[in-house]
Amino acid sequence: MERPSLHKVLEAILNLRSALSETEQRLSLGLYRQLALGQPVAPEVLARAVRLDRAQVDAVLSDWPGVYRDAQGRVIGYWGLTIAKMRHQMLVDGRRLYAWCAWDTLFLPDLLGSAAQVESSCPVSGARISLRVTPERVECLGERPLVSFVLPDPQKAAADVVSNFCHYVYFFATEEAARDWSTAHPGTVIATLDEAWALGRERNARCYPGRQRMSAA
């Protein structure tokens, strides 16, 4: 099977949901930042934080894919960021958060406006991966890990992006480990750490084109 390009992967991910209006962008960024406080996010709390009507917030959250809630209806996970324990950890402003996949840890700090100490592990060797990711750069002590991506099936990923995309996106401690894993998983492609970080920046810019205006408001 032909290996997909990173550009094709990004386009497929962006196509999993409709473009966000400027109001939806504000709600989405507000949800990320409320969730980054490390507690489940009640819709009424989110509505106050982003200065939107509660009914409007409820309607949007119910319509969006990638929103995970607890038994009380509070948000505990949203498009890459979660408070539920997972392989990929981020320490942000002293709070331990978790990400659905390796790539999430590279683009989320930019959206949160904070540096993150990232801890993960190579799925082949079990070697520890430790990074410091800021809105401006990604730093690593020692050899820079590689990152896997997969070209998602649109229908399957739209129904469950975690199982059908995130579970194929890992950090690898060595080129050999990445190559062996990718060979065993058709449809995957390996990127350098810097390529993956840059792809995350492009993803953020395209998902939130109104972010600069919102920050200035």
mmCIF file with all atom_site columns, C-alpha atoms in Angstrom:
data_model
loop_
_atom_site.group_PDB
_atom_site.id
_atom_site.type_symbol
_atom_site.label_atom_id
_atom_site.label_alt_id
_atom_site.label_comp_id
_atom_site.label_asym_id
_atom_site.label_entity_id
_atom_site.label_seq_id
_atom_site.pdbx_PDB_ins_code
_atom_site.Cartn_x
_atom_site.Cartn_y
_atom_site.Cartn_z
_atom_site.occupancy
_atom_site.B_iso_or_equiv
_atom_site.pdbx_formal_charge
_atom_site.auth_seq_id
_atom_site.auth_comp_id
_atom_site.auth_asym_id
_atom_site.auth_atom_id
_atom_site.pdbx_PDB_model_num
ATOM 1   C CA . MET A 1 1   ? 0.000   0.000  0.000  1.00 0.00 ? 1   MET A CA 1
ATOM 2   C CA . GLU A 1 2   ? 1.272   3.456  -0.914 1.00 0.00 ? 2   GLU A CA 1
ATOM 3   C CA . ARG A 1 3   ? 2.262   5.563  2.068  1.00 0.00 ? 3   ARG A CA 1
ATOM 4   C CA . PRO A 1 4   ? 0.107   8.700  2.465  1.00 0.00 ? 4   PRO A CA 1
ATOM 5   C CA . SER A 1 5   ? 1.694   12.133 2.581  1.00 0.00 ? 5   SER A CA 1
ATOM 6   C CA . LEU A 1 6   ? 1.435   14.263 5.710  1.00 0.00 ? 6   LEU A CA 1
ATOM 7   C CA . HIS A 1 7   ? -0.553  16.775 3.671  1.00 0.00 ? 7   HIS A CA 1
ATOM 8   C CA . LYS A 1 8   ? -3.170  14.117 2.848  1.00 0.00 ? 8   LYS A CA 1
ATOM 9   C CA . VAL A 1 9   ? -3.360  13.109 6.503  1.00 0.00 ? 9   VAL A CA 1
ATOM 10  C CA . LEU A 1 10  ? -3.945  16.707 7.585  1.00 0.00 ? 10  LEU A CA 1
ATOM 11  C CA . GLU A 1 11  ? -6.626  17.252 4.944  1.00 0.00 ? 11  GLU A CA 1
ATOM 12  C CA . ALA A 1 12  ? -8.411  14.068 6.039  1.00 0.00 ? 12  ALA A CA 1
ATOM 13  C CA . ILE A 1 13  ? -8.365  15.138 9.694  1.00 0.00 ? 13  ILE A CA 1
ATOM 14  C CA . LEU A 1 14  ? -9.639  18.632 8.886  1.00 0.00 ? 14  LEU A CA 1
ATOM 15  C CA . ASN A 1 15  ? -12.459 17.137 6.837  1.00 0.00 ? 15  ASN A CA 1
ATOM 16  C CA . LEU A 1 16  ? -13.773 15.122 9.786  1.00 0.00 ? 16  LEU A CA 1
ATOM 17  C CA . ARG A 1 17  ? -15.701 18.173 10.986 1.00 0.00 ? 17  ARG A CA 1
ATOM 18  C CA . SER A 1 18  ? -17.193 21.263 9.414  1.00 0.00 ? 18  SER A CA 1
ATOM 19  C CA . ALA A 1 19  ? -15.323 24.558 9.506  1.00 0.00 ? 19  ALA A CA 1
ATOM 20  C CA . LEU A 1 20  ? -16.025 26.443 12.733 1.00 0.00 ? 20  LEU A CA 1
ATOM 21  C CA . SER A 1 21  ? -17.714 29.823 12.755 1.00 0.00 ? 21  SER A CA 1
ATOM 22  C CA . GLU A 1 22  ? -15.957 32.517 14.761 1.00 0.00 ? 22  GLU A CA 1
ATOM 23  C CA . THR A 1 23  ? -18.377 31.941 17.645 1.00 0.00 ? 23  THR A CA 1
ATOM 24  C CA . GLU A 1 24  ? -17.701 28.202 17.500 1.00 0.00 ? 24  GLU A CA 1
ATOM 25  C CA . GLN A 1 25  ? -13.955 28.878 17.462 1.00 0.00 ? 25  GLN A CA 1
ATOM 26  C CA . ARG A 1 26  ? -14.334 30.918 20.643 1.00 0.00 ? 26  ARG A CA 1
ATOM 27  C CA . LEU A 1 27  ? -16.365 28.128 22.238 1.00 0.00 ? 27  LEU A CA 1
ATOM 28  C CA . SER A 1 28  ? -13.872 25.471 21.160 1.00 0.00 ? 28  SER A CA 1
ATOM 29  C CA . LEU A 1 29  ? -10.858 27.349 22.513 1.00 0.00 ? 29  LEU A CA 1
ATOM 30  C CA . GLY A 1 30  ? -12.752 28.130 25.699 1.00 0.00 ? 30  GLY A CA 1
ATOM 31  C CA . LEU A 1 31  ? -13.542 24.452 26.161 1.00 0.00 ? 31  LEU A CA 1
ATOM 32  C CA . TYR A 1 32  ? -9.883  23.508 25.755 1.00 0.00 ? 32  TYR A CA 1
ATOM 33  C CA . ARG A 1 33  ? -8.841  26.079 28.352 1.00 0.00 ? 33  ARG A CA 1
ATOM 34  C CA . GLN A 1 34  ? -11.536 25.109 30.842 1.00 0.00 ? 34  GLN A CA 1
ATOM 35  C CA . LEU A 1 35  ? -10.650 21.428 30.450 1.00 0.00 ? 35  LEU A CA 1
ATOM 36  C CA . ALA A 1 36  ? -6.978  22.313 30.994 1.00 0.00 ? 36  ALA A CA 1
ATOM 37  C CA . LEU A 1 37  ? -7.912  23.328 34.554 1.00 0.00 ? 37  LEU A CA 1
ATOM 38  C CA . GLY A 1 38  ? -7.991  19.590 35.208 1.00 0.00 ? 38  GLY A CA 1
ATOM 39  C CA . GLN A 1 39  ? -11.647 19.144 36.169 1.00 0.00 ? 39  GLN A CA 1
ATOM 40  C CA . PRO A 1 40  ? -14.797 18.063 34.299 1.00 0.00 ? 40  PRO A CA 1
ATOM 41  C CA . VAL A 1 41  ? -16.358 21.060 32.550 1.00 0.00 ? 41  VAL A CA 1
ATOM 42  C CA . ALA A 1 42  ? -20.055 21.707 33.213 1.00 0.00 ? 42  ALA A CA 1
ATOM 43  C CA . PRO A 1 43  ? -21.877 23.336 30.279 1.00 0.00 ? 43  PRO A CA 1
ATOM 44  C CA . GLU A 1 44  ? -23.066 26.244 32.435 1.00 0.00 ? 44  GLU A CA 1
ATOM 45  C CA . VAL A 1 45  ? -19.474 26.954 33.527 1.00 0.00 ? 45  VAL A CA 1
ATOM 46  C CA . LEU A 1 46  ? -18.307 26.899 29.922 1.00 0.00 ? 46  LEU A CA 1
ATOM 47  C CA . ALA A 1 47  ? -21.161 29.190 28.867 1.00 0.00 ? 47  ALA A CA 1
ATOM 48  C CA . ARG A 1 48  ? -20.123 31.785 31.463 1.00 0.00 ? 48  ARG A CA 1
ATOM 49  C CA . ALA A 1 49  ? -16.448 31.504 30.505 1.00 0.00 ? 49  ALA A CA 1
ATOM 50  C CA . VAL A 1 50  ? -17.066 32.181 26.814 1.00 0.00 ? 50  VAL A CA 1
ATOM 51  C CA . ARG A 1 51  ? -19.984 34.608 27.388 1.00 0.00 ? 51  ARG A CA 1
ATOM 52  C CA . LEU A 1 52  ? -22.517 32.606 25.387 1.00 0.00 ? 52  LEU A CA 1
ATOM 53  C CA . ASP A 1 53  ? -26.068 31.517 26.143 1.00 0.00 ? 53  ASP A CA 1
ATOM 54  C CA . ARG A 1 54  ? -26.285 28.157 27.925 1.00 0.00 ? 54  ARG A CA 1
ATOM 55  C CA . ALA A 1 55  ? -28.795 26.813 25.409 1.00 0.00 ? 55  ALA A CA 1
ATOM 56  C CA . GLN A 1 56  ? -26.467 27.731 22.544 1.00 0.00 ? 56  GLN A CA 1
ATOM 57  C CA . VAL A 1 57  ? -23.558 25.969 24.229 1.00 0.00 ? 57  VAL A CA 1
ATOM 58  C CA . ASP A 1 58  ? -25.669 22.859 24.850 1.00 0.00 ? 58  ASP A CA 1
ATOM 59  C CA . ALA A 1 59  ? -26.789 22.751 21.216 1.00 0.00 ? 59  ALA A CA 1
ATOM 60  C CA . VAL A 1 60  ? -23.265 23.094 19.833 1.00 0.00 ? 60  VAL A CA 1
ATOM 61  C CA . LEU A 1 61  ? -21.721 20.525 22.175 1.00 0.00 ? 61  LEU A CA 1
ATOM 62  C CA . SER A 1 62  ? -24.458 18.025 21.349 1.00 0.00 ? 62  SER A CA 1
ATOM 63  C CA . ASP A 1 63  ? -23.815 18.484 17.640 1.00 0.00 ? 63  ASP A CA 1
ATOM 64  C CA . TRP A 1 64  ? -20.004 18.329 17.728 1.00 0.00 ? 64  TRP A CA 1
ATOM 65  C CA . PRO A 1 65  ? -18.109 15.048 17.323 1.00 0.00 ? 65  PRO A CA 1
ATOM 66  C CA . GLY A 1 66  ? -15.177 14.350 19.621 1.00 0.00 ? 66  GLY A CA 1
ATOM 67  C CA . VAL A 1 67  ? -16.893 15.539 22.815 1.00 0.00 ? 67  VAL A CA 1
ATOM 68  C CA . TYR A 1 68  ? -16.761 13.036 25.710 1.00 0.00 ? 68  TYR A CA 1
ATOM 69  C CA . ARG A 1 69  ? -18.816 13.495 28.872 1.00 0.00 ? 69  ARG A CA 1
ATOM 70  C CA . ASP A 1 70  ? -19.214 11.932 32.294 1.00 0.00 ? 70  ASP A CA 1
ATOM 71  C CA . ALA A 1 71  ? -22.465 10.659 33.817 1.00 0.00 ? 71  ALA A CA 1
ATOM 72  C CA . GLN A 1 72  ? -23.366 14.209 34.908 1.00 0.00 ? 72  GLN A CA 1
ATOM 73  C CA . GLY A 1 73  ? -23.035 15.571 31.373 1.00 0.00 ? 73  GLY A CA 1
ATOM 74  C CA . ARG A 1 74  ? -19.791 17.390 32.090 1.00 0.00 ? 74  ARG A CA 1
ATOM 75  C CA . VAL A 1 75  ? -17.093 17.378 29.411 1.00 0.00 ? 75  VAL A CA 1
ATOM 76  C CA . ILE A 1 76  ? -14.062 15.230 30.264 1.00 0.00 ? 76  ILE A CA 1
ATOM 77  C CA . GLY A 1 77  ? -12.480 15.002 26.811 1.00 0.00 ? 77  GLY A CA 1
ATOM 78  C CA . TYR A 1 78  ? -12.462 17.104 23.666 1.00 0.00 ? 78  TYR A CA 1
ATOM 79  C CA . TRP A 1 79  ? -10.535 16.678 20.395 1.00 0.00 ? 79  TRP A CA 1
ATOM 80  C CA . GLY A 1 80  ? -7.222  15.527 21.794 1.00 0.00 ? 80  GLY A CA 1
ATOM 81  C CA . LEU A 1 81  ? -7.351  16.766 25.377 1.00 0.00 ? 81  LEU A CA 1
ATOM 82  C CA . THR A 1 82  ? -8.723  14.757 28.286 1.00 0.00 ? 82  THR A CA 1
ATOM 83  C CA . ILE A 1 83  ? -8.553  14.474 32.047 1.00 0.00 ? 83  ILE A CA 1
ATOM 84  C CA . ALA A 1 84  ? -8.889  10.676 31.790 1.00 0.00 ? 84  ALA A CA 1
ATOM 85  C CA . LYS A 1 85  ? -5.592  8.819  32.231 1.00 0.00 ? 85  LYS A CA 1
ATOM 86  C CA . MET A 1 86  ? -3.907  7.867  28.941 1.00 0.00 ? 86  MET A CA 1
ATOM 87  C CA . ARG A 1 87  ? -0.428  7.009  27.612 1.00 0.00 ? 87  ARG A CA 1
ATOM 88  C CA . HIS A 1 88  ? 0.436   10.581 26.609 1.00 0.00 ? 88  HIS A CA 1
ATOM 89  C CA . GLN A 1 89  ? 0.749   12.951 29.582 1.00 0.00 ? 89  GLN A CA 1
ATOM 90  C CA . MET A 1 90  ? 1.124   16.717 29.714 1.00 0.00 ? 90  MET A CA 1
ATOM 91  C CA . LEU A 1 91  ? 2.035   18.784 32.744 1.00 0.00 ? 91  LEU A CA 1
ATOM 92  C CA . VAL A 1 92  ? 0.549   22.241 32.098 1.00 0.00 ? 92  VAL A CA 1
ATOM 93  C CA . ASP A 1 93  ? 0.758   25.003 34.726 1.00 0.00 ? 93  ASP A CA 1
ATOM 94  C CA . GLY A 1 94  ? 1.245   22.342 37.405 1.00 0.00 ? 94  GLY A CA 1
ATOM 95  C CA . ARG A 1 95  ? -1.783  20.291 36.339 1.00 0.00 ? 95  ARG A CA 1
ATOM 96  C CA . ARG A 1 96  ? -1.505  16.789 34.885 1.00 0.00 ? 96  ARG A CA 1
ATOM 97  C CA . LEU A 1 97  ? -3.533  16.373 31.723 1.00 0.00 ? 97  LEU A CA 1
ATOM 98  C CA . TYR A 1 98  ? -3.668  13.678 29.073 1.00 0.00 ? 98  TYR A CA 1
ATOM 99  C CA . ALA A 1 99  ? -3.801  13.554 25.294 1.00 0.00 ? 99  ALA A CA 1
ATOM 100 C CA . TRP A 1 100 ? -5.428  11.089 22.938 1.00 0.00 ? 100 TRP A CA 1
ATOM 101 C CA . CYS A 1 101 ? -2.313  10.701 20.791 1.00 0.00 ? 101 CYS A CA 1
ATOM 102 C CA . ALA A 1 102 ? 1.285   11.843 20.405 1.00 0.00 ? 102 ALA A CA 1
ATOM 103 C CA . TRP A 1 103 ? 0.403   14.576 17.911 1.00 0.00 ? 103 TRP A CA 1
ATOM 104 C CA . ASP A 1 104 ? -2.107  16.160 20.293 1.00 0.00 ? 104 ASP A CA 1
ATOM 105 C CA . THR A 1 105 ? 0.707   16.946 22.724 1.00 0.00 ? 105 THR A CA 1
ATOM 106 C CA . LEU A 1 106 ? 2.446   18.926 19.973 1.00 0.00 ? 106 LEU A CA 1
ATOM 107 C CA . PHE A 1 107 ? -0.434  21.238 18.982 1.00 0.00 ? 107 PHE A CA 1
ATOM 108 C CA . LEU A 1 108 ? -2.373  21.610 22.241 1.00 0.00 ? 108 LEU A CA 1
ATOM 109 C CA . PRO A 1 109 ? 0.160   23.867 24.039 1.00 0.00 ? 109 PRO A CA 1
ATOM 110 C CA . ASP A 1 110 ? -0.272  26.439 21.265 1.00 0.00 ? 110 ASP A CA 1
ATOM 111 C CA . LEU A 1 111 ? -4.059  26.450 21.764 1.00 0.00 ? 111 LEU A CA 1
ATOM 112 C CA . LEU A 1 112 ? -3.697  26.610 25.546 1.00 0.00 ? 112 LEU A CA 1
ATOM 113 C CA . GLY A 1 113 ? -1.106  29.375 25.384 1.00 0.00 ? 113 GLY A CA 1
ATOM 114 C CA . SER A 1 114 ? 1.110   27.501 27.861 1.00 0.00 ? 114 SER A CA 1
ATOM 115 C CA . ALA A 1 115 ? 4.208   25.329 27.849 1.00 0.00 ? 115 ALA A CA 1
ATOM 116 C CA . ALA A 1 116 ? 3.732   21.619 28.480 1.00 0.00 ? 116 ALA A CA 1
ATOM 117 C CA . GLN A 1 117 ? 6.090   19.004 29.822 1.00 0.00 ? 117 GLN A CA 1
ATOM 118 C CA . VAL A 1 118 ? 5.194   15.943 27.766 1.00 0.00 ? 118 VAL A CA 1
ATOM 119 C CA . GLU A 1 119 ? 5.791   12.351 28.884 1.00 0.00 ? 119 GLU A CA 1
ATOM 120 C CA . SER A 1 120 ? 5.047   9.332  26.716 1.00 0.00 ? 120 SER A CA 1
ATOM 121 C CA . SER A 1 121 ? 6.656   6.064  25.657 1.00 0.00 ? 121 SER A CA 1
ATOM 122 C CA . CYS A 1 122 ? 7.678   4.231  22.510 1.00 0.00 ? 122 CYS A CA 1
ATOM 123 C CA . PRO A 1 123 ? 5.165   1.435  21.718 1.00 0.00 ? 123 PRO A CA 1
ATOM 124 C CA . VAL A 1 124 ? 7.957   -0.789 20.372 1.00 0.00 ? 124 VAL A CA 1
ATOM 125 C CA . SER A 1 125 ? 10.729  -0.492 22.951 1.00 0.00 ? 125 SER A CA 1
ATOM 126 C CA . GLY A 1 126 ? 8.892   1.081  25.860 1.00 0.00 ? 126 GLY A CA 1
ATOM 127 C CA . ALA A 1 127 ? 11.562  3.788  26.006 1.00 0.00 ? 127 ALA A CA 1
ATOM 128 C CA . ARG A 1 128 ? 10.527  6.973  27.752 1.00 0.00 ? 128 ARG A CA 1
ATOM 129 C CA . ILE A 1 129 ? 9.813   10.025 25.598 1.00 0.00 ? 129 ILE A CA 1
ATOM 130 C CA . SER A 1 130 ? 10.200  13.391 27.313 1.00 0.00 ? 130 SER A CA 1
ATOM 131 C CA . LEU A 1 131 ? 9.606   16.731 25.599 1.00 0.00 ? 131 LEU A CA 1
ATOM 132 C CA . ARG A 1 132 ? 8.973   20.351 26.433 1.00 0.00 ? 132 ARG A CA 1
ATOM 133 C CA . VAL A 1 133 ? 6.459   21.839 24.022 1.00 0.00 ? 133 VAL A CA 1
ATOM 134 C CA . THR A 1 134 ? 5.702   25.559 23.928 1.00 0.00 ? 134 THR A CA 1
ATOM 135 C CA . PRO A 1 135 ? 3.613   27.642 21.529 1.00 0.00 ? 135 PRO A CA 1
ATOM 136 C CA . GLU A 1 136 ? 6.886   28.555 19.792 1.00 0.00 ? 136 GLU A CA 1
ATOM 137 C CA . ARG A 1 137 ? 8.964   25.357 19.735 1.00 0.00 ? 137 ARG A CA 1
ATOM 138 C CA . VAL A 1 138 ? 9.435   21.738 20.766 1.00 0.00 ? 138 VAL A CA 1
ATOM 139 C CA . GLU A 1 139 ? 12.496  20.817 22.831 1.00 0.00 ? 139 GLU A CA 1
ATOM 140 C CA . CYS A 1 140 ? 13.960  17.411 23.541 1.00 0.00 ? 140 CYS A CA 1
ATOM 141 C CA . LEU A 1 141 ? 16.947  16.128 25.492 1.00 0.00 ? 141 LEU A CA 1
ATOM 142 C CA . GLY A 1 142 ? 18.837  13.536 23.480 1.00 0.00 ? 142 GLY A CA 1
ATOM 143 C CA . GLU A 1 143 ? 17.696  11.964 20.229 1.00 0.00 ? 143 GLU A CA 1
ATOM 144 C CA . ARG A 1 144 ? 14.514  13.475 18.844 1.00 0.00 ? 144 ARG A CA 1
ATOM 145 C CA . PRO A 1 145 ? 11.690  10.942 18.562 1.00 0.00 ? 145 PRO A CA 1
ATOM 146 C CA . LEU A 1 146 ? 9.716   10.232 15.412 1.00 0.00 ? 146 LEU A CA 1
ATOM 147 C CA . VAL A 1 147 ? 5.931   10.386 15.119 1.00 0.00 ? 147 VAL A CA 1
ATOM 148 C CA . SER A 1 148 ? 3.533   8.065  13.296 1.00 0.00 ? 148 SER A CA 1
ATOM 149 C CA . PHE A 1 149 ? 0.379   9.137  11.471 1.00 0.00 ? 149 PHE A CA 1
ATOM 150 C CA . VAL A 1 150 ? -2.346  7.250  9.641  1.00 0.00 ? 150 VAL A CA 1
ATOM 151 C CA . LEU A 1 151 ? -4.650  8.278  6.807  1.00 0.00 ? 151 LEU A CA 1
ATOM 152 C CA . PRO A 1 152 ? -8.031  7.781  8.518  1.00 0.00 ? 152 PRO A CA 1
ATOM 153 C CA . ASP A 1 153 ? -11.084 6.226  6.975  1.00 0.00 ? 153 ASP A CA 1
ATOM 154 C CA . PRO A 1 154 ? -13.535 9.187  6.896  1.00 0.00 ? 154 PRO A CA 1
ATOM 155 C CA . GLN A 1 155 ? -16.616 7.305  8.093  1.00 0.00 ? 155 GLN A CA 1
ATOM 156 C CA . LYS A 1 156 ? -14.889 5.309  10.797 1.00 0.00 ? 156 LYS A CA 1
ATOM 157 C CA . ALA A 1 157 ? -12.886 8.257  12.112 1.00 0.00 ? 157 ALA A CA 1
ATOM 158 C CA . ALA A 1 158 ? -15.935 10.537 12.137 1.00 0.00 ? 158 ALA A CA 1
ATOM 159 C CA . ALA A 1 159 ? -17.698 7.958  14.316 1.00 0.00 ? 159 ALA A CA 1
ATOM 160 C CA . ASP A 1 160 ? -14.720 7.357  16.639 1.00 0.00 ? 160 ASP A CA 1
ATOM 161 C CA . VAL A 1 161 ? -11.587 9.396  15.981 1.00 0.00 ? 161 VAL A CA 1
ATOM 162 C CA . VAL A 1 162 ? -9.782  7.927  18.996 1.00 0.00 ? 162 VAL A CA 1
ATOM 163 C CA . SER A 1 163 ? -9.925  4.308  17.820 1.00 0.00 ? 163 SER A CA 1
ATOM 164 C CA . ASN A 1 164 ? -9.541  5.021  14.123 1.00 0.00 ? 164 ASN A CA 1
ATOM 165 C CA . PHE A 1 165 ? -6.854  7.719  14.171 1.00 0.00 ? 165 PHE A CA 1
ATOM 166 C CA . CYS A 1 166 ? -5.353  8.388  17.584 1.00 0.00 ? 166 CYS A CA 1
ATOM 167 C CA . HIS A 1 167 ? -4.509  4.741  18.270 1.00 0.00 ? 167 HIS A CA 1
ATOM 168 C CA . TYR A 1 168 ? -2.090  4.876  15.325 1.00 0.00 ? 168 TYR A CA 1
ATOM 169 C CA . VAL A 1 169 ? -0.283  8.067  16.335 1.00 0.00 ? 169 VAL A CA 1
ATOM 170 C CA . TYR A 1 170 ? 2.712   7.443  18.607 1.00 0.00 ? 170 TYR A CA 1
ATOM 171 C CA . PHE A 1 171 ? 6.189   8.649  19.447 1.00 0.00 ? 171 PHE A CA 1
ATOM 172 C CA . PHE A 1 172 ? 9.087   6.329  18.548 1.00 0.00 ? 172 PHE A CA 1
ATOM 173 C CA . ALA A 1 173 ? 12.457  6.409  20.241 1.00 0.00 ? 173 ALA A CA 1
ATOM 174 C CA . THR A 1 174 ? 14.442  5.320  17.172 1.00 0.00 ? 174 THR A CA 1
ATOM 175 C CA . GLU A 1 175 ? 14.136  5.279  13.403 1.00 0.00 ? 175 GLU A CA 1
ATOM 176 C CA . GLU A 1 176 ? 14.346  1.484  13.421 1.00 0.00 ? 176 GLU A CA 1
ATOM 177 C CA . ALA A 1 177 ? 11.439  1.162  15.840 1.00 0.00 ? 177 ALA A CA 1
ATOM 178 C CA . ALA A 1 178 ? 9.339   3.573  13.780 1.00 0.00 ? 178 ALA A CA 1
ATOM 179 C CA . ARG A 1 179 ? 10.131  1.793  10.524 1.00 0.00 ? 179 ARG A CA 1
ATOM 180 C CA . ASP A 1 180 ? 9.345   -1.669 11.888 1.00 0.00 ? 180 ASP A CA 1
ATOM 181 C CA . TRP A 1 181 ? 6.056   -0.518 13.425 1.00 0.00 ? 181 TRP A CA 1
ATOM 182 C CA . SER A 1 182 ? 4.968   1.353  10.304 1.00 0.00 ? 182 SER A CA 1
ATOM 183 C CA . THR A 1 183 ? 5.743   -1.653 8.087  1.00 0.00 ? 183 THR A CA 1
ATOM 184 C CA . ALA A 1 184 ? 3.412   -3.734 10.254 1.00 0.00 ? 184 ALA A CA 1
ATOM 185 C CA . HIS A 1 185 ? 0.649   -1.095 10.050 1.00 0.00 ? 185 HIS A CA 1
ATOM 186 C CA . PRO A 1 186 ? -0.349  -0.359 6.435  1.00 0.00 ? 186 PRO A CA 1
ATOM 187 C CA . GLY A 1 187 ? -1.567  3.155  5.761  1.00 0.00 ? 187 GLY A CA 1
ATOM 188 C CA . THR A 1 188 ? 0.748   4.748  8.314  1.00 0.00 ? 188 THR A CA 1
ATOM 189 C CA . VAL A 1 189 ? 3.504   7.258  7.657  1.00 0.00 ? 189 VAL A CA 1
ATOM 190 C CA . ILE A 1 190 ? 6.421   8.400  9.833  1.00 0.00 ? 190 ILE A CA 1
ATOM 191 C CA . ALA A 1 191 ? 7.284   12.060 10.394 1.00 0.00 ? 191 ALA A CA 1
ATOM 192 C CA . THR A 1 192 ? 10.131  13.763 12.186 1.00 0.00 ? 192 THR A CA 1
ATOM 193 C CA . LEU A 1 193 ? 9.303   15.531 15.437 1.00 0.00 ? 193 LEU A CA 1
ATOM 194 C CA . ASP A 1 194 ? 9.692   18.922 13.770 1.00 0.00 ? 194 ASP A CA 1
ATOM 195 C CA . GLU A 1 195 ? 7.458   17.920 10.846 1.00 0.00 ? 195 GLU A CA 1
ATOM 196 C CA . ALA A 1 196 ? 4.761   16.758 13.249 1.00 0.00 ? 196 ALA A CA 1
ATOM 197 C CA . TRP A 1 197 ? 5.010   19.964 15.302 1.00 0.00 ? 197 TRP A CA 1
ATOM 198 C CA . ALA A 1 198 ? 4.789   22.120 12.162 1.00 0.00 ? 198 ALA A CA 1
ATOM 199 C CA . LEU A 1 199 ? 1.783   20.094 10.987 1.00 0.00 ? 199 LEU A CA 1
ATOM 200 C CA . GLY A 1 200 ? 0.108   20.851 14.305 1.00 0.00 ? 200 GLY A CA 1
ATOM 201 C CA . ARG A 1 201 ? 0.737   24.560 13.845 1.00 0.00 ? 201 ARG A CA 1
ATOM 202 C CA . GLU A 1 202 ? -0.853  24.389 10.412 1.00 0.00 ? 202 GLU A CA 1
ATOM 203 C CA . ARG A 1 203 ? -3.796  22.496 11.856 1.00 0.00 ? 203 ARG A CA 1
ATOM 204 C CA . ASN A 1 204 ? -4.349  25.183 14.492 1.00 0.00 ? 204 ASN A CA 1
ATOM 205 C CA . ALA A 1 205 ? -4.097  28.030 11.988 1.00 0.00 ? 205 ALA A CA 1
ATOM 206 C CA . ARG A 1 206 ? -6.642  26.426 9.703  1.00 0.00 ? 206 ARG A CA 1
ATOM 207 C CA . CYS A 1 207 ? -9.074  25.407 12.453 1.00 0.00 ? 207 CYS A CA 1
ATOM 208 C CA . TYR A 1 208 ? -8.939  28.797 14.205 1.00 0.00 ? 208 TYR A CA 1
ATOM 209 C CA . PRO A 1 209 ? -8.391  31.529 11.611 1.00 0.00 ? 209 PRO A CA 1
ATOM 210 C CA . GLY A 1 210 ? -10.163 34.047 13.864 1.00 0.00 ? 210 GLY A CA 1
ATOM 211 C CA . ARG A 1 211 ? -7.980  33.350 16.902 1.00 0.00 ? 211 ARG A CA 1
ATOM 212 C CA . GLN A 1 212 ? -5.796  36.437 16.497 1.00 0.00 ? 212 GLN A CA 1
ATOM 213 C CA . ARG A 1 213 ? -8.837  38.725 16.385 1.00 0.00 ? 213 ARG A CA 1
ATOM 214 C CA . MET A 1 214 ? -10.318 36.990 19.423 1.00 0.00 ? 214 MET A CA 1
ATOM 215 C CA . SER A 1 215 ? -7.075  37.429 21.382 1.00 0.00 ? 215 SER A CA 1
ATOM 216 C CA . ALA A 1 216 ? -7.033  41.122 20.582 1.00 0.00 ? 216 ALA A CA 1
ATOM 217 C CA . ALA A 1 217 ? -10.679 41.621 21.617 1.00 0.00 ? 217 ALA A CA 1
#
